[in-house]
PDB file of C-alpha atoms in Angstrom:
ATOM      1  CA  GLN A   6     110.173 124.863  92.624  1.00  0.00           C
ATOM      2  CA  GLN A   7     106.552 123.155  93.772  1.00  0.00           C
ATOM      3  CA  PRO A   8     104.380 123.868  90.671  1.00  0.00           C
ATOM      4  CA  VAL A   9     101.023 125.611  92.035  1.00  0.00           C
ATOM      5  CA  GLN A  10      97.671 124.259  91.492  1.00  0.00           C
ATOM      6  CA  SER A  11      93.888 125.601  91.046  1.00  0.00           C
ATOM      7  CA  PRO A  12      91.631 125.809  92.384  1.00  0.00           C
ATOM      8  CA  GLN A  13      92.510 123.586  96.089  1.00  0.00           C
ATOM      9  CA  ALA A  14      89.596 122.350  95.864  1.00  0.00           C
ATOM     10  CA  VAL A  15      86.388 121.576  93.921  1.00  0.00           C
ATOM     11  CA  ILE A  16      82.818 120.381  94.728  1.00  0.00           C
ATOM     12  CA  LEU A  17      80.464 118.751  91.602  1.00  0.00           C
ATOM     13  CA  ARG A  18      77.529 117.187  91.305  1.00  0.00           C
ATOM     14  CA  GLU A  19      77.721 113.614  88.466  1.00  0.00           C
ATOM     15  CA  GLY A  20      77.815 114.685  85.338  1.00  0.00           C
ATOM     16  CA  GLU A  21      79.117 118.242  85.758  1.00  0.00           C
ATOM     17  CA  ASP A  22      82.616 119.535  84.042  1.00  0.00           C
ATOM     18  CA  ALA A  23      85.735 120.776  86.120  1.00  0.00           C
ATOM     19  CA  VAL A  24      89.296 122.260  85.429  1.00  0.00           C
ATOM     20  CA  ILE A  25      92.188 121.785  87.192  1.00  0.00           C
ATOM     21  CA  ASN A  26      95.365 124.105  86.426  1.00  0.00           C
ATOM     22  CA  CYS A  27      99.016 123.361  87.367  1.00  0.00           C
ATOM     23  CA  SER A  28     101.449 126.589  87.041  1.00  0.00           C
ATOM     24  CA  SER A  29     104.948 126.139  87.016  1.00  0.00           C
ATOM     25  CA  SER A  30     107.504 128.714  87.201  1.00  0.00           C
ATOM     26  CA  LYS A  31     110.261 127.181  85.278  1.00  0.00           C
ATOM     27  CA  ALA A  32     110.051 125.745  81.788  1.00  0.00           C
ATOM     28  CA  LEU A  33     109.142 122.034  82.126  1.00  0.00           C
ATOM     29  CA  TYR A  34     109.907 118.766  80.355  1.00  0.00           C
ATOM     30  CA  SER A  35     106.576 116.954  80.729  1.00  0.00           C
ATOM     31  CA  VAL A  36     103.884 116.434  82.559  1.00  0.00           C
ATOM     32  CA  HIS A  37     102.207 114.166  84.783  1.00  0.00           C
ATOM     33  CA  TRP A  38      98.776 113.896  86.312  1.00  0.00           C
ATOM     34  CA  TYR A  39      97.810 111.299  89.064  1.00  0.00           C
ATOM     35  CA  ARG A  40      94.785 110.382  91.335  1.00  0.00           C
ATOM     36  CA  GLN A  41      94.900 109.853  95.099  1.00  0.00           C
ATOM     37  CA  LYS A  42      92.019 108.771  96.655  1.00  0.00           C
ATOM     38  CA  HIS A  43      92.023 108.866 100.484  1.00  0.00           C
ATOM     39  CA  GLY A  44      94.065 106.197 102.186  1.00  0.00           C
ATOM     40  CA  GLU A  45      95.087 104.857  99.130  1.00  0.00           C
ATOM     41  CA  ALA A  46      98.505 105.402  97.183  1.00  0.00           C
ATOM     42  CA  PRO A  47      98.401 107.311  94.210  1.00  0.00           C
ATOM     43  CA  VAL A  48      97.620 106.175  90.680  1.00  0.00           C
ATOM     44  CA  PHE A  49      98.694 107.408  86.903  1.00  0.00           C
ATOM     45  CA  LEU A  50      96.534 108.931  84.578  1.00  0.00           C
ATOM     46  CA  MET A  51      98.426 110.345  81.554  1.00  0.00           C
ATOM     47  CA  ILE A  52     101.587 112.392  80.750  1.00  0.00           C
ATOM     48  CA  LEU A  53     101.884 114.730  78.610  1.00  0.00           C
ATOM     49  CA  LEU A  54     105.410 115.520  76.965  1.00  0.00           C
ATOM     50  CA  LYS A  55     105.064 118.080  73.871  1.00  0.00           C
ATOM     51  CA  GLY A  56     104.063 121.748  73.998  1.00  0.00           C
ATOM     52  CA  GLY A  57     100.554 121.457  72.867  1.00  0.00           C
ATOM     53  CA  GLU A  58     100.110 117.833  73.686  1.00  0.00           C
ATOM     54  CA  GLN A  59      96.739 117.038  74.276  1.00  0.00           C
ATOM     55  CA  LYS A  60      95.630 113.871  75.828  1.00  0.00           C
ATOM     56  CA  GLY A  61      92.554 111.957  76.840  1.00  0.00           C
ATOM     57  CA  HIS A  62      91.930 108.742  79.413  1.00  0.00           C
ATOM     58  CA  GLU A  63      88.320 107.994  79.288  1.00  0.00           C
ATOM     59  CA  LYS A  64      86.268 111.304  80.203  1.00  0.00           C
ATOM     60  CA  ILE A  65      89.282 112.810  81.231  1.00  0.00           C
ATOM     61  CA  SER A  66      91.842 114.669  79.166  1.00  0.00           C
ATOM     62  CA  ALA A  67      94.796 116.593  79.533  1.00  0.00           C
ATOM     63  CA  SER A  68      96.297 119.612  77.606  1.00  0.00           C
ATOM     64  CA  PHE A  69     100.183 120.968  78.099  1.00  0.00           C
ATOM     65  CA  ASN A  70     100.761 124.527  77.110  1.00  0.00           C
ATOM     66  CA  GLU A  71     104.901 124.675  77.186  1.00  0.00           C
ATOM     67  CA  LYS A  72     104.741 128.530  76.535  1.00  0.00           C
ATOM     68  CA  LYS A  73     102.590 129.152  79.589  1.00  0.00           C
ATOM     69  CA  GLN A  74     105.177 126.442  81.865  1.00  0.00           C
ATOM     70  CA  GLN A  75     100.709 125.457  82.727  1.00  0.00           C
ATOM     71  CA  SER A  76      99.107 122.229  82.028  1.00  0.00           C
ATOM     72  CA  SER A  77      95.203 121.688  82.380  1.00  0.00           C
ATOM     73  CA  LEU A  78      93.124 118.539  83.760  1.00  0.00           C
ATOM     74  CA  TYR A  79      89.379 118.488  82.297  1.00  0.00           C
ATOM     75  CA  LEU A  80      87.095 116.270  83.801  1.00  0.00           C
ATOM     76  CA  THR A  81      83.855 116.165  81.979  1.00  0.00           C
ATOM     77  CA  ALA A  82      80.564 114.678  82.781  1.00  0.00           C
ATOM     78  CA  SER A  83      82.195 113.840  86.406  1.00  0.00           C
ATOM     79  CA  GLN A  84      80.761 110.420  87.828  1.00  0.00           C
ATOM     80  CA  LEU A  85      80.968 109.540  92.082  1.00  0.00           C
ATOM     81  CA  SER A  86      84.186 107.391  90.920  1.00  0.00           C
ATOM     82  CA  TYR A  87      86.344 110.811  90.337  1.00  0.00           C
ATOM     83  CA  SER A  88      86.166 111.948  93.714  1.00  0.00           C
ATOM     84  CA  GLY A  89      89.713 112.122  95.019  1.00  0.00           C
ATOM     85  CA  THR A  90      92.308 114.316  95.187  1.00  0.00           C
ATOM     86  CA  TYR A  91      94.408 115.362  92.136  1.00  0.00           C
ATOM     87  CA  PHE A  92      98.280 116.071  91.393  1.00  0.00           C
ATOM     88  CA  CYS A  93      99.795 117.332  88.722  1.00  0.00           C
ATOM     89  CA  GLY A  94     103.409 116.353  88.516  1.00  0.00           C
ATOM     90  CA  THR A  95     106.476 118.616  86.843  1.00  0.00           C
ATOM     91  CA  VAL A  96     109.404 117.509  85.327  1.00  0.00           C
ATOM     92  CA  TYR A  97     112.088 120.192  84.630  1.00  0.00           C
ATOM     93  CA  ASN A  98     114.994 118.408  83.278  1.00  0.00           C
ATOM     94  CA  THR A  99     114.496 114.784  83.507  1.00  0.00           C
ATOM     95  CA  ASP A 100     116.060 114.599  86.973  1.00  0.00           C
ATOM     96  CA  LYS A 101     113.385 114.219  89.494  1.00  0.00           C
ATOM     97  CA  LEU A 102     109.338 114.592  89.225  1.00  0.00           C
ATOM     98  CA  ILE A 103     108.257 117.204  92.013  1.00  0.00           C
ATOM     99  CA  PHE A 104     104.235 116.961  92.464  1.00  0.00           C
ATOM    100  CA  GLY A 105     102.400 119.835  92.859  1.00  0.00           C
ATOM    101  CA  THR A 106     100.137 120.965  95.705  1.00  0.00           C
ATOM    102  CA  GLY A 107      96.830 119.283  94.869  1.00  0.00           C
ATOM    103  CA  THR A 108      93.625 119.584  93.964  1.00  0.00           C
ATOM    104  CA  ARG A 109      90.642 118.259  96.123  1.00  0.00           C
ATOM    105  CA  LEU A 110      87.509 116.929  94.177  1.00  0.00           C
ATOM    106  CA  GLN A 111      84.193 115.609  95.280  1.00  0.00           C
ATOM    107  CA  VAL A 112      81.718 114.435  93.168  1.00  0.00           C
ATOM    108  CA  PHE A 113      78.341 113.986  94.949  1.00  0.00           C
ATOM    109  CA  PRO A 114      74.817 112.387  94.104  1.00  0.00           C
TER     110      PRO A 114
ATOM    111  CA  ASP B  15      97.435  94.879  93.344  1.00  0.00           C
ATOM    112  CA  SER B  16     100.132  98.004  91.033  1.00  0.00           C
ATOM    113  CA  GLY B  17     102.640  95.285  91.328  1.00  0.00           C
ATOM    114  CA  VAL B  18     105.481  97.445  93.803  1.00  0.00           C
ATOM    115  CA  THR B  19     105.097  95.527  97.260  1.00  0.00           C
ATOM    116  CA  GLN B  20     105.939  97.966 100.446  1.00  0.00           C
ATOM    117  CA  THR B  21     106.530  96.306 103.897  1.00  0.00           C
ATOM    118  CA  PRO B  22     105.689  96.957 106.318  1.00  0.00           C
ATOM    119  CA  LYS B  23     102.617  98.253 106.066  1.00  0.00           C
ATOM    120  CA  HIS B  24     102.139 100.243 109.428  1.00  0.00           C
ATOM    121  CA  LEU B  25     105.189 100.502 111.756  1.00  0.00           C
ATOM    122  CA  ILE B  26     104.785 102.428 115.187  1.00  0.00           C
ATOM    123  CA  THR B  27     107.920 103.389 117.169  1.00  0.00           C
ATOM    124  CA  ALA B  28     109.045 105.857 119.772  1.00  0.00           C
ATOM    125  CA  THR B  29     111.484 108.910 119.252  1.00  0.00           C
ATOM    126  CA  GLY B  30     115.113 108.484 118.897  1.00  0.00           C
ATOM    127  CA  GLN B  31     114.783 104.549 117.287  1.00  0.00           C
ATOM    128  CA  ARG B  32     115.979 103.550 113.154  1.00  0.00           C
ATOM    129  CA  VAL B  33     113.306 101.629 111.188  1.00  0.00           C
ATOM    130  CA  THR B  34     114.289 100.254 107.549  1.00  0.00           C
ATOM    131  CA  LEU B  35     111.267 100.401 105.024  1.00  0.00           C
ATOM    132  CA  ARG B  36     111.571  97.941 102.217  1.00  0.00           C
ATOM    133  CA  CYS B  37     110.236  98.575  98.545  1.00  0.00           C
ATOM    134  CA  SER B  38     109.836  95.980  95.544  1.00  0.00           C
ATOM    135  CA  PRO B  39     109.316  97.326  92.308  1.00  0.00           C
ATOM    136  CA  ARG B  40     106.864  96.459  89.768  1.00  0.00           C
ATOM    137  CA  SER B  41     108.650  93.519  87.618  1.00  0.00           C
ATOM    138  CA  GLY B  42     110.702  94.512  84.618  1.00  0.00           C
ATOM    139  CA  ASP B  43     111.049  98.313  86.518  1.00  0.00           C
ATOM    140  CA  LEU B  44     114.671  99.634  87.319  1.00  0.00           C
ATOM    141  CA  SER B  45     113.725 102.952  88.586  1.00  0.00           C
ATOM    142  CA  VAL B  46     112.547 102.862  92.204  1.00  0.00           C
ATOM    143  CA  TYR B  47     111.354 106.225  93.988  1.00  0.00           C
ATOM    144  CA  TRP B  48     110.677 107.255  97.755  1.00  0.00           C
ATOM    145  CA  TYR B  49     108.047 109.883  98.195  1.00  0.00           C
ATOM    146  CA  GLN B  50     107.053 111.434 101.614  1.00  0.00           C
ATOM    147  CA  GLN B  51     103.347 112.372 102.371  1.00  0.00           C
ATOM    148  CA  SER B  52     102.371 113.985 105.868  1.00  0.00           C
ATOM    149  CA  LEU B  53      99.271 114.507 106.896  1.00  0.00           C
ATOM    150  CA  ASP B  54      97.355 115.787 104.273  1.00  0.00           C
ATOM    151  CA  GLN B  55     100.011 117.099 102.480  1.00  0.00           C
ATOM    152  CA  GLY B  56     101.453 116.631  99.135  1.00  0.00           C
ATOM    153  CA  LEU B  57     103.944 114.071  97.850  1.00  0.00           C
ATOM    154  CA  GLN B  58     107.320 115.415  98.789  1.00  0.00           C
ATOM    155  CA  PHE B  59     110.249 113.543  96.448  1.00  0.00           C
ATOM    156  CA  LEU B  60     113.065 111.863  98.773  1.00  0.00           C
ATOM    157  CA  ILE B  61     115.543 110.006  96.508  1.00  0.00           C
ATOM    158  CA  GLN B  62     115.500 107.746  93.025  1.00  0.00           C
ATOM    159  CA  TYR B  63     117.467 104.472  92.160  1.00  0.00           C
ATOM    160  CA  TYR B  64     118.211 103.690  88.368  1.00  0.00           C
ATOM    161  CA  ASN B  65     119.694 100.256  88.446  1.00  0.00           C
ATOM    162  CA  GLY B  66     121.359 100.251  91.691  1.00  0.00           C
ATOM    163  CA  GLU B  67     123.172 103.821  91.146  1.00  0.00           C
ATOM    164  CA  GLU B  68     121.489 106.914  92.958  1.00  0.00           C
ATOM    165  CA  ARG B  69     120.242 109.075  90.555  1.00  0.00           C
ATOM    166  CA  ALA B  70     118.513 112.186  92.126  1.00  0.00           C
ATOM    167  CA  LYS B  71     117.940 113.585  95.753  1.00  0.00           C
ATOM    168  CA  GLY B  72     115.022 115.669  97.278  1.00  0.00           C
ATOM    169  CA  ASN B  73     114.769 117.567 100.008  1.00  0.00           C
ATOM    170  CA  ILE B  74     116.131 113.939 102.165  1.00  0.00           C
ATOM    171  CA  LEU B  75     117.053 114.346 105.342  1.00  0.00           C
ATOM    172  CA  GLU B  76     121.036 113.433 106.373  1.00  0.00           C
ATOM    173  CA  ARG B  77     119.084 111.322 108.872  1.00  0.00           C
ATOM    174  CA  PHE B  78     117.568 109.015 106.148  1.00  0.00           C
ATOM    175  CA  SER B  79     119.053 107.108 103.922  1.00  0.00           C
ATOM    176  CA  ALA B  80     118.058 104.905 100.815  1.00  0.00           C
ATOM    177  CA  GLN B  81     119.639 101.866  98.892  1.00  0.00           C
ATOM    178  CA  GLN B  82     118.980  99.578  95.686  1.00  0.00           C
ATOM    179  CA  PHE B  83     120.256  95.946  95.314  1.00  0.00           C
ATOM    180  CA  PRO B  84     120.805  94.363  92.841  1.00  0.00           C
ATOM    181  CA  ASP B  85     117.778  92.494  92.465  1.00  0.00           C
ATOM    182  CA  LEU B  86     116.351  95.927  92.527  1.00  0.00           C
ATOM    183  CA  HIS B  87     114.512  96.287  95.756  1.00  0.00           C
ATOM    184  CA  SER B  88     115.168  99.112  97.743  1.00  0.00           C
ATOM    185  CA  GLU B  89     115.211 100.513 101.398  1.00  0.00           C
ATOM    186  CA  LEU B  90     114.990 103.538 103.087  1.00  0.00           C
ATOM    187  CA  ASN B  91     116.370 104.017 106.342  1.00  0.00           C
ATOM    188  CA  LEU B  92     114.803 106.173 108.963  1.00  0.00           C
ATOM    189  CA  SER B  93     116.916 107.050 112.147  1.00  0.00           C
ATOM    190  CA  SER B  94     116.934 109.038 115.209  1.00  0.00           C
ATOM    191  CA  LEU B  95     113.433 109.207 114.572  1.00  0.00           C
ATOM    192  CA  GLU B  96     111.848 112.310 115.753  1.00  0.00           C
ATOM    193  CA  LEU B  97     107.703 113.081 115.679  1.00  0.00           C
ATOM    194  CA  GLY B  98     107.681 115.350 112.337  1.00  0.00           C
ATOM    195  CA  ASP B  99     109.045 112.250 110.483  1.00  0.00           C
ATOM    196  CA  SER B 100     105.200 110.415 111.095  1.00  0.00           C
ATOM    197  CA  ALA B 101     103.724 110.373 107.431  1.00  0.00           C
ATOM    198  CA  LEU B 102     102.675 107.850 104.876  1.00  0.00           C
ATOM    199  CA  TYR B 103     106.140 107.064 102.884  1.00  0.00           C
ATOM    200  CA  PHE B 104     105.438 105.731  99.166  1.00  0.00           C
ATOM    201  CA  CYS B 105     107.614 104.196  96.902  1.00  0.00           C
ATOM    202  CA  ALA B 106     107.024 103.885  93.162  1.00  0.00           C
ATOM    203  CA  SER B 107     108.194 102.659  90.380  1.00  0.00           C
ATOM    204  CA  SER B 108     108.976 103.075  86.577  1.00  0.00           C
ATOM    205  CA  VAL B 109     110.979 101.273  83.898  1.00  0.00           C
ATOM    206  CA  ASP B 110     112.695 104.603  82.687  1.00  0.00           C
ATOM    207  CA  PRO B 111     114.824 106.604  84.348  1.00  0.00           C
ATOM    208  CA  GLY B 112     114.205 109.850  82.498  1.00  0.00           C
ATOM    209  CA  GLN B 113     110.166 110.993  83.978  1.00  0.00           C
ATOM    210  CA  ILE B 114     108.809 109.816  80.642  1.00  0.00           C
ATOM    211  CA  ASP B 115     107.156 106.766  81.692  1.00  0.00           C
ATOM    212  CA  GLY B 116     104.087 107.015  84.520  1.00  0.00           C
ATOM    213  CA  TYR B 117     104.960 105.808  87.994  1.00  0.00           C
ATOM    214  CA  THR B 118     103.664 102.696  89.579  1.00  0.00           C
ATOM    215  CA  PHE B 119     103.106 103.379  93.683  1.00  0.00           C
ATOM    216  CA  GLY B 120     103.442 100.683  96.012  1.00  0.00           C
ATOM    217  CA  SER B 121     100.344 100.739  99.019  1.00  0.00           C
ATOM    218  CA  GLY B 122     103.023 102.664 101.185  1.00  0.00           C
ATOM    219  CA  THR B 123     104.076 102.440 104.995  1.00  0.00           C
ATOM    220  CA  ARG B 124     102.182 104.320 107.289  1.00  0.00           C
ATOM    221  CA  LEU B 125     104.733 105.496 110.254  1.00  0.00           C
ATOM    222  CA  THR B 126     104.072 106.445 113.068  1.00  0.00           C
ATOM    223  CA  VAL B 127     106.295 108.101 115.964  1.00  0.00           C
ATOM    224  CA  VAL B 128     105.521 108.256 119.487  1.00  0.00           C
TER     225      VAL B 128
END
């Protein structure tokens, strides 16, 4: 039931782009995205409630393909501050948020 | 400061003992969630409360229990502790119980069982 994220890890230079995918084996009600820096609490980035919905947050945006049961997070022109572990969270029937396996992103100067 | 307060920040205890973790949600939030994060692992959902009532349960062990009080703060009780219970325990809160709002997380309680 836990969604699977890919890739597991990404290494970038500042200014490069990245895509993180989140796939579910079950139909999704909604998808959340969070970023967690080492030793800190996860921080909410965005939520997608409808199939096909795309949202943006500064240079970070996401899409939700309800039919394919997956979501993707797009990071453009990455900055050092983007480093951290990104988690998607999937909601199947509104009763609980299950976090994905995580993607570790490292951005170097 | 996220507005979600967790105490204590660190806890070291021996196997077989019992501990209580406390969480005060962000002002106005009625839902409280507990998650466990082991070293370099993902976030495992334990339990959710909404306005004092249990709303959803994850893979929470029978040795663990929780409650939400009338003032909306929540406590997670861990008993008969084992080495494998060592982890970071996060509390989060949100306004809506149906997962249509983002969660605000507290800074966590790091539990070490020795």
